[in-house]
Amino acid sequence: MVGLGVVLNFIGCKSQNETKNKTQNVSKMEIIKENFGTTTEGVTVDLYTLKNNNGMIVKITNYGGIVTSLLVPDKNGNMDDVTLGFDNLQAYLDGHPYFGCIVGRYGNRIAKGKFELDGVEYKLATNNDENHLHGGEIGFDKKIWDAEPVENEEGVGLKLHYVSEDMEEGYPGNLDVTVTYMLTDENELKINYEATINKPCPINLTWHGYFNLTGGKEKILNHEMEINADKYVVVDETLIPTGELRDLIGSEMDFTSPKTIGSRFDKVPGGYDHTYVINKSSSEIDLVARVYEPTSGRVMEVYSTEPSVQFYTGNFLDGSLTGKNEIVYEKQVGFCLETQHFPDSPNQPSFPSTILKPGEKYSQTTIYKFSTK
Ligand code: BGC
């Protein structure tokens, strides 16, 4: 049970024009830290509530770096929680399909849980039938991260830090990871990932938020989706890439112009769970997707430095979990847009490399920007 919070920051910064027009423009940004409970091993976990000047709220726990809530205004200014998750730690400890967490060391699948690097074969957990998924048995989604509140000209945030030791989950090298969530006054949730290592290792970090822009009032099938991708990664029946990047224009995979998620669902057996190859421009950060939900008027735009996005429509949700606000998590109650490298890159020589080497710096940035129309 969450106790009474401690306000860590109440940032009274004033606008540049304030002296000129003499308006009272006191910042409403804040960060509140609360106890979120204790793990089975007896470690205390916290919940941080970040609020921006528009009243948008993001709640993040340092257990798995999980975003537990994302309160966003609709076209009439009403706030709803647009992300799936729970309001208590125990529900996360009991097991869940990666709701709102940081995924690492490697997001998505590695075939048969193995890869070869510099002549050495590394064996990983096969935690998804015969394949390795989302970093293994105890991935970054189940680690306790060091947390430090942040405030800067962009907004309020939470900086999370974790050191993954050599051979943790079978991966080589000591990996030092920092993930910073910022909530800006542009109503953006901005996630910045940085990492360094002392031995080469495949690294593919992502964030596994599930969205429902109706706030869970309806399924996601009427959300209008646009994905900035002309190709997708073809996979076999175990969801491992065949190596082919296929043109999708005109097919049921095509979201280059807005289409409802449900419009061609009958043609996609099991629902969408595909890696879209982002049409990259010369800029560092590109539009990945734009989603519009007509009843609430909410719009979410995703921008990222990453070469692809996993569009997943919650196909494996089966109604066995009940989340916040008593919403039963059935199929198509939430969708994910996980920005990342292609699945199984360590075994696919034609895919962009995911190997982080000593002396290099891993970095990725993804922005989820909310507005209404
Ligand atoms: C994957 C799905 C997987 C899900 C687990 C997604 O990133 O694409 O195949 O079932 O994560 O929650």
Short mmCIF file of C-alpha atoms and ligand atoms in Angstrom, two decimals:
data_model
loop_
_atom_site.label_atom_id
_atom_site.label_comp_id
_atom_site.label_asym_id
_atom_site.label_seq_id
_atom_site.Cartn_x
_atom_site.Cartn_y
_atom_site.Cartn_z
CA MET A 1 0.00 0.00 0.00
CA VAL A 2 1.32 3.40 -0.91
CA GLY A 3 1.96 5.70 2.03
CA LEU A 4 1.97 9.45 2.24
CA GLY A 5 4.44 10.96 -0.20
CA VAL A 6 7.30 13.35 0.30
CA VAL A 7 7.43 16.26 -2.13
CA LEU A 8 11.03 16.25 -3.28
CA ASN A 9 10.86 19.26 -5.53
CA PHE A 10 8.49 22.08 -5.94
CA ILE A 11 10.03 24.07 -8.67
CA GLY A 12 9.14 27.71 -8.52
CA CYS A 13 10.76 28.71 -11.80
CA LYS A 14 9.18 31.66 -13.50
CA SER A 15 8.73 32.44 -17.17
CA GLN A 16 11.09 34.91 -18.86
CA ASN A 17 8.19 37.28 -19.50
CA GLU A 18 7.04 37.32 -15.95
CA THR A 19 8.78 40.51 -14.90
CA LYS A 20 7.57 42.19 -18.08
CA ASN A 21 3.87 41.36 -17.83
CA LYS A 22 3.81 40.96 -14.04
CA THR A 23 1.71 37.76 -14.29
CA GLN A 24 1.95 35.21 -11.49
CA ASN A 25 3.46 32.23 -13.22
CA VAL A 26 4.47 29.90 -10.44
CA SER A 27 5.56 26.49 -11.61
CA LYS A 28 3.28 23.59 -10.73
CA MET A 29 5.91 20.98 -11.52
CA GLU A 30 6.65 18.52 -8.77
CA ILE A 31 8.18 15.18 -7.91
CA ILE A 32 6.77 13.14 -5.05
CA LYS A 33 8.47 10.06 -3.63
CA GLU A 34 6.43 7.37 -1.86
CA ASN A 35 7.09 3.91 -0.55
CA PHE A 36 5.71 1.39 -3.09
CA GLY A 37 6.33 -1.73 -0.99
CA THR A 38 8.98 -4.37 -0.36
CA THR A 39 10.24 -7.15 -2.63
CA THR A 40 10.29 -10.81 -1.56
CA GLU A 41 13.99 -10.31 -0.75
CA GLY A 42 13.09 -7.46 1.62
CA VAL A 43 14.22 -4.56 -0.57
CA THR A 44 12.18 -1.38 -0.30
CA VAL A 45 10.88 0.00 -3.57
CA ASP A 46 9.73 3.55 -4.26
CA LEU A 47 7.15 5.17 -6.48
CA TYR A 48 7.88 8.61 -7.95
CA THR A 49 5.08 10.86 -9.17
CA LEU A 50 6.15 13.48 -11.68
CA LYS A 51 3.81 16.33 -12.58
CA ASN A 52 4.32 18.99 -15.24
CA ASN A 53 2.89 22.52 -15.50
CA ASN A 54 -0.11 21.25 -17.51
CA GLY A 55 -1.07 18.74 -14.85
CA MET A 56 0.11 15.70 -16.84
CA ILE A 57 1.30 13.00 -14.42
CA VAL A 58 3.71 10.10 -14.81
CA LYS A 59 4.29 7.56 -12.03
CA ILE A 60 7.46 5.49 -12.13
CA THR A 61 8.80 2.87 -9.74
CA ASN A 62 12.46 1.98 -9.44
CA TYR A 63 11.42 -1.72 -9.60
CA GLY A 64 12.07 -2.50 -13.28
CA GLY A 65 11.91 1.22 -14.08
CA ILE A 66 8.18 0.59 -14.59
CA VAL A 67 5.89 3.44 -15.58
CA THR A 68 2.78 2.51 -13.61
CA SER A 69 0.55 5.44 -14.67
CA LEU A 70 0.40 8.07 -17.39
CA LEU A 71 -2.37 10.62 -16.83
CA VAL A 72 -3.02 12.60 -19.99
CA PRO A 73 -5.77 15.18 -20.81
CA ASP A 74 -8.44 14.49 -23.44
CA LYS A 75 -9.90 17.16 -25.77
CA ASN A 76 -12.07 18.49 -22.89
CA GLY A 77 -9.20 18.57 -20.42
CA ASN A 78 -10.28 15.42 -18.56
CA MET A 79 -7.41 13.26 -17.36
CA ASP A 80 -7.29 9.52 -17.95
CA ASP A 81 -4.65 6.93 -17.33
CA VAL A 82 -3.55 5.83 -20.82
CA THR A 83 -1.12 3.08 -19.85
CA LEU A 84 -1.71 -0.46 -18.56
CA GLY A 85 -0.36 -1.52 -15.18
CA PHE A 86 -1.08 -1.92 -11.49
CA ASP A 87 -1.35 0.35 -8.46
CA ASN A 88 0.62 -1.97 -6.14
CA LEU A 89 4.04 -3.61 -6.19
CA GLN A 90 2.77 -7.10 -5.36
CA ALA A 91 0.84 -7.32 -8.63
CA TYR A 92 4.08 -6.62 -10.53
CA LEU A 93 6.01 -9.15 -8.40
CA ASP A 94 3.34 -11.78 -9.12
CA GLY A 95 4.19 -11.63 -12.84
CA HIS A 96 2.95 -9.66 -15.84
CA PRO A 97 3.69 -9.31 -19.58
CA TYR A 98 6.31 -6.55 -19.26
CA PHE A 99 3.84 -3.72 -18.46
CA GLY A 100 5.61 -0.34 -18.69
CA CYS A 101 9.09 -1.63 -17.88
CA ILE A 102 12.62 -1.11 -19.16
CA VAL A 103 13.69 -4.11 -21.22
CA GLY A 104 17.32 -5.26 -21.40
CA ARG A 105 19.92 -6.32 -22.15
CA TYR A 106 18.17 -7.32 -25.36
CA GLY A 107 14.61 -6.36 -26.26
CA ASN A 108 12.65 -8.99 -28.24
CA ARG A 109 13.96 -12.43 -29.24
CA ILE A 110 17.33 -14.07 -29.76
CA ALA A 111 16.95 -17.37 -31.64
CA LYS A 112 17.41 -20.52 -29.56
CA GLY A 113 18.94 -18.40 -26.78
CA LYS A 114 22.43 -18.25 -28.21
CA PHE A 115 24.81 -16.13 -30.23
CA GLU A 116 28.47 -16.18 -31.19
CA LEU A 117 30.81 -13.28 -30.68
CA ASP A 118 34.55 -13.22 -31.46
CA GLY A 119 34.54 -17.04 -31.73
CA VAL A 120 32.87 -17.65 -28.37
CA GLU A 121 29.34 -19.05 -28.11
CA TYR A 122 27.18 -17.43 -25.42
CA LYS A 123 24.15 -19.27 -24.02
CA LEU A 124 21.14 -17.35 -22.75
CA ALA A 125 17.92 -18.40 -21.04
CA THR A 126 15.28 -19.88 -23.38
CA ASN A 127 12.33 -18.23 -21.65
CA ASN A 128 10.03 -18.03 -24.70
CA ASP A 129 9.66 -21.61 -25.91
CA GLU A 130 12.96 -22.33 -27.65
CA ASN A 131 13.97 -18.65 -27.85
CA HIS A 132 15.32 -15.95 -25.55
CA LEU A 133 12.98 -13.01 -24.88
CA HIS A 134 13.48 -9.54 -23.36
CA GLY A 135 16.80 -10.19 -21.59
CA GLY A 136 16.03 -13.52 -19.89
CA GLU A 137 14.59 -14.80 -16.61
CA ILE A 138 15.51 -11.78 -14.52
CA GLY A 139 15.92 -9.00 -17.05
CA PHE A 140 16.15 -5.27 -16.40
CA ASP A 141 12.37 -5.27 -15.93
CA LYS A 142 12.81 -7.06 -12.58
CA LYS A 143 15.87 -5.21 -11.25
CA ILE A 144 15.88 -2.53 -8.58
CA TRP A 145 17.39 0.60 -10.08
CA ASP A 146 19.06 3.46 -8.21
CA ALA A 147 16.82 6.47 -8.67
CA GLU A 148 17.53 10.18 -8.61
CA PRO A 149 14.97 12.93 -9.30
CA VAL A 150 15.95 15.40 -12.02
CA GLU A 151 14.79 18.92 -12.78
CA ASN A 152 16.07 21.00 -15.65
CA GLU A 153 14.91 23.40 -18.35
CA GLU A 154 13.00 20.55 -20.07
CA GLY A 155 10.90 19.54 -17.09
CA VAL A 156 10.95 17.03 -14.27
CA GLY A 157 12.35 13.55 -14.47
CA LEU A 158 13.78 10.46 -12.90
CA LYS A 159 17.27 9.16 -13.60
CA LEU A 160 17.63 5.40 -13.11
CA HIS A 161 20.96 3.64 -12.88
CA TYR A 162 21.85 -0.06 -12.90
CA VAL A 163 25.08 -2.04 -13.24
CA SER A 164 24.61 -5.43 -14.87
CA GLU A 165 27.55 -7.67 -14.02
CA ASP A 166 29.62 -9.78 -16.40
CA MET A 167 27.63 -12.92 -17.41
CA GLU A 168 24.40 -11.79 -15.79
CA GLU A 169 21.72 -13.75 -17.69
CA GLY A 170 24.60 -15.13 -19.78
CA TYR A 171 25.63 -11.82 -21.38
CA PRO A 172 29.32 -10.83 -21.35
CA GLY A 173 30.77 -7.65 -19.83
CA ASN A 174 29.96 -5.30 -16.98
CA LEU A 175 27.28 -3.03 -18.39
CA ASP A 176 26.64 0.35 -16.79
CA VAL A 177 23.17 1.63 -17.78
CA THR A 178 21.41 4.91 -17.15
CA VAL A 179 17.82 5.48 -18.25
CA THR A 180 16.34 8.95 -17.74
CA TYR A 181 12.61 9.58 -17.99
CA MET A 182 11.72 13.27 -18.47
CA LEU A 183 8.22 14.72 -18.36
CA THR A 184 8.31 17.97 -20.29
CA ASP A 185 5.90 20.91 -20.48
CA GLU A 186 5.28 19.90 -24.11
CA ASN A 187 3.44 16.87 -22.65
CA GLU A 188 6.21 14.54 -23.72
CA LEU A 189 7.51 11.48 -21.96
CA LYS A 190 11.09 11.50 -23.14
CA ILE A 191 13.25 8.44 -22.48
CA ASN A 192 16.99 8.62 -22.84
CA TYR A 193 19.15 5.50 -22.53
CA GLU A 194 22.94 5.46 -22.13
CA ALA A 195 25.29 2.56 -21.51
CA THR A 196 28.96 1.59 -21.50
CA ILE A 197 30.62 -1.81 -21.23
CA ASN A 198 34.03 -3.42 -20.69
CA LYS A 199 33.57 -6.40 -23.12
CA PRO A 200 31.66 -6.55 -26.42
CA CYS A 201 28.01 -7.54 -26.00
CA PRO A 202 24.73 -7.16 -27.93
CA ILE A 203 22.62 -4.38 -26.38
CA ASN A 204 19.07 -3.50 -27.40
CA LEU A 205 17.25 -1.47 -24.76
CA THR A 206 13.62 -0.48 -25.02
CA TRP A 207 10.56 0.54 -23.03
CA HIS A 208 7.55 -1.77 -22.98
CA GLY A 209 4.65 0.62 -22.28
CA TYR A 210 1.15 -0.55 -23.25
CA PHE A 211 -1.22 2.23 -24.34
CA ASN A 212 -4.95 2.65 -24.50
CA LEU A 213 -5.81 6.26 -25.35
CA THR A 214 -9.46 5.79 -24.24
CA GLY A 215 -8.11 5.22 -20.73
CA GLY A 216 -9.28 1.61 -20.90
CA LYS A 217 -12.94 2.48 -21.64
CA GLU A 218 -12.76 0.66 -24.99
CA LYS A 219 -10.44 -1.74 -26.74
CA ILE A 220 -7.76 -0.32 -29.03
CA LEU A 221 -9.30 -1.42 -32.35
CA ASN A 222 -10.69 2.05 -33.23
CA HIS A 223 -7.42 3.88 -32.57
CA GLU A 224 -6.11 5.33 -35.85
CA MET A 225 -2.53 4.26 -36.34
CA GLU A 226 0.11 5.68 -38.64
CA ILE A 227 3.59 4.11 -38.75
CA ASN A 228 6.43 5.72 -40.68
CA ALA A 229 7.64 2.47 -42.27
CA ASP A 230 7.56 1.04 -45.80
CA LYS A 231 9.01 -2.32 -44.75
CA TYR A 232 8.70 -4.83 -41.94
CA VAL A 233 10.83 -7.69 -40.67
CA VAL A 234 9.44 -11.08 -41.79
CA VAL A 235 9.44 -13.71 -39.02
CA ASP A 236 8.97 -17.49 -38.81
CA GLU A 237 6.35 -19.24 -36.69
CA THR A 238 8.49 -18.78 -33.54
CA LEU A 239 8.69 -15.00 -34.25
CA ILE A 240 12.37 -15.16 -35.28
CA PRO A 241 13.32 -13.09 -38.37
CA THR A 242 13.94 -14.98 -41.60
CA GLY A 243 16.29 -12.16 -42.67
CA GLU A 244 13.82 -10.72 -45.19
CA LEU A 245 12.69 -7.08 -44.95
CA ARG A 246 9.45 -7.01 -46.95
CA ASP A 247 7.69 -4.09 -48.64
CA LEU A 248 4.34 -3.56 -46.94
CA ILE A 249 2.70 -0.90 -49.09
CA GLY A 250 -0.91 -1.84 -49.90
CA SER A 251 -0.94 -4.84 -47.57
CA GLU A 252 -2.67 -5.34 -44.19
CA MET A 253 0.66 -4.30 -42.61
CA ASP A 254 0.52 -0.85 -44.23
CA PHE A 255 0.04 2.05 -41.79
CA THR A 256 1.84 4.67 -43.92
CA SER A 257 -1.47 6.57 -43.90
CA PRO A 258 -3.82 6.47 -40.89
CA LYS A 259 -5.85 3.26 -40.55
CA THR A 260 -7.70 1.94 -37.53
CA ILE A 261 -5.85 -0.86 -35.79
CA GLY A 262 -8.90 -3.09 -36.30
CA SER A 263 -9.43 -2.30 -39.98
CA ARG A 264 -7.57 -5.37 -41.27
CA PHE A 265 -7.26 -7.38 -38.10
CA ASP A 266 -8.92 -10.44 -39.69
CA LYS A 267 -6.02 -10.62 -42.17
CA VAL A 268 -3.35 -10.68 -39.44
CA PRO A 269 -3.60 -14.04 -37.66
CA GLY A 270 -3.16 -13.52 -33.93
CA GLY A 271 -2.89 -9.73 -34.30
CA TYR A 272 0.06 -7.41 -34.89
CA ASP A 273 3.38 -8.36 -33.31
CA HIS A 274 5.76 -7.09 -35.98
CA THR A 275 8.93 -5.08 -36.33
CA TYR A 276 8.43 -2.08 -38.61
CA VAL A 277 11.57 -0.66 -40.25
CA ILE A 278 11.43 3.11 -39.76
CA ASN A 279 11.95 5.32 -42.83
CA LYS A 280 15.01 7.16 -41.56
CA SER A 281 15.84 10.69 -42.66
CA SER A 282 19.13 12.45 -42.20
CA SER A 283 18.01 13.77 -38.82
CA GLU A 284 18.99 11.89 -35.72
CA ILE A 285 15.46 11.50 -34.44
CA ASP A 286 12.55 10.55 -36.70
CA LEU A 287 8.81 10.23 -36.47
CA VAL A 288 8.00 6.60 -35.73
CA ALA A 289 4.23 6.63 -35.31
CA ARG A 290 1.20 8.81 -34.77
CA VAL A 291 -1.90 7.47 -33.03
CA TYR A 292 -5.28 9.21 -32.81
CA GLU A 293 -8.19 8.09 -30.67
CA PRO A 294 -11.41 9.78 -31.89
CA THR A 295 -13.65 9.57 -28.78
CA SER A 296 -11.14 11.27 -26.47
CA GLY A 297 -9.39 13.29 -29.19
CA ARG A 298 -6.03 12.15 -27.79
CA VAL A 299 -3.06 12.02 -30.13
CA MET A 300 0.23 10.31 -29.35
CA GLU A 301 3.28 10.85 -31.54
CA VAL A 302 6.39 8.73 -31.15
CA TYR A 303 9.84 9.92 -32.20
CA SER A 304 13.03 7.91 -31.91
CA THR A 305 16.65 7.47 -32.85
CA GLU A 306 16.05 3.69 -33.30
CA PRO A 307 15.86 1.86 -36.63
CA SER A 308 12.63 0.00 -35.88
CA VAL A 309 9.54 -0.28 -33.74
CA GLN A 310 7.75 -3.37 -32.46
CA PHE A 311 4.03 -2.83 -32.96
CA TYR A 312 2.33 -5.28 -30.63
CA THR A 313 -1.44 -5.40 -30.05
CA GLY A 314 -1.48 -7.26 -26.74
CA ASN A 315 -2.23 -10.58 -28.46
CA PHE A 316 -1.07 -12.62 -25.47
CA LEU A 317 -3.25 -10.81 -22.91
CA ASP A 318 -5.89 -13.35 -21.89
CA GLY A 319 -8.11 -11.74 -19.26
CA SER A 320 -6.27 -13.36 -16.35
CA LEU A 321 -4.94 -10.03 -15.03
CA THR A 322 -6.97 -7.13 -13.68
CA GLY A 323 -5.19 -3.82 -13.59
CA LYS A 324 -5.75 -0.34 -12.20
CA ASN A 325 -9.34 0.90 -12.15
CA GLU A 326 -10.56 -2.74 -12.24
CA ILE A 327 -9.88 -3.06 -15.96
CA VAL A 328 -9.56 -6.68 -17.10
CA TYR A 329 -6.61 -7.06 -19.43
CA GLU A 330 -7.98 -8.99 -22.36
CA LYS A 331 -6.63 -9.18 -25.90
CA GLN A 332 -6.45 -5.77 -27.64
CA VAL A 333 -6.87 -3.77 -24.45
CA GLY A 334 -3.47 -2.19 -25.05
CA PHE A 335 -0.87 -1.77 -27.77
CA CYS A 336 2.88 -1.28 -27.59
CA LEU A 337 5.23 0.75 -29.75
CA GLU A 338 8.66 -0.45 -28.61
CA THR A 339 11.46 1.42 -30.36
CA GLN A 340 14.51 -0.78 -30.80
CA HIS A 341 16.85 -2.66 -33.13
CA PHE A 342 15.63 -5.67 -35.10
CA PRO A 343 15.01 -8.96 -33.24
CA ASP A 344 17.78 -11.56 -33.27
CA SER A 345 20.36 -9.11 -34.67
CA PRO A 346 23.27 -10.98 -32.99
CA ASN A 347 22.51 -13.95 -35.32
CA GLN A 348 21.59 -11.96 -38.44
CA PRO A 349 24.67 -10.59 -40.22
CA SER A 350 22.59 -8.46 -42.64
CA PHE A 351 20.88 -6.52 -39.81
CA PRO A 352 22.38 -3.35 -38.28
CA SER A 353 24.80 -4.34 -35.53
CA THR A 354 23.76 -4.19 -31.88
CA ILE A 355 27.22 -4.94 -30.49
CA LEU A 356 28.39 -2.41 -27.91
CA LYS A 357 32.18 -2.39 -27.55
CA PRO A 358 34.43 -1.07 -24.77
CA GLY A 359 35.12 2.62 -25.32
CA GLU A 360 31.83 3.17 -27.16
CA LYS A 361 28.71 4.74 -25.74
CA TYR A 362 25.28 3.24 -26.35
CA SER A 363 22.61 5.87 -26.57
CA GLN A 364 19.00 5.94 -27.68
CA THR A 365 16.24 8.49 -27.26
CA THR A 366 12.51 8.00 -27.70
CA ILE A 367 9.77 10.57 -27.15
CA TYR A 368 6.07 9.86 -26.62
CA LYS A 369 4.32 13.20 -27.18
CA PHE A 370 0.67 13.72 -26.23
CA SER A 371 -1.78 16.29 -27.61
CA THR A 372 -5.45 16.46 -28.65
CA LYS A 373 -7.40 17.35 -31.76
C1 BGC B 1 6.80 -9.05 -28.13
C2 BGC B 1 5.72 -10.10 -27.99
C3 BGC B 1 5.74 -10.59 -26.57
C4 BGC B 1 5.50 -9.45 -25.65
C5 BGC B 1 5.58 -9.89 -24.22
C6 BGC B 1 6.53 -7.95 -27.16
O1 BGC B 1 7.59 -7.07 -27.20
O2 BGC B 1 6.86 -8.55 -29.44
O3 BGC B 1 5.95 -11.15 -28.89
O4 BGC B 1 4.77 -11.56 -26.38
O5 BGC B 1 6.48 -8.48 -25.86
O6 BGC B 1 4.81 -9.12 -23.44
#
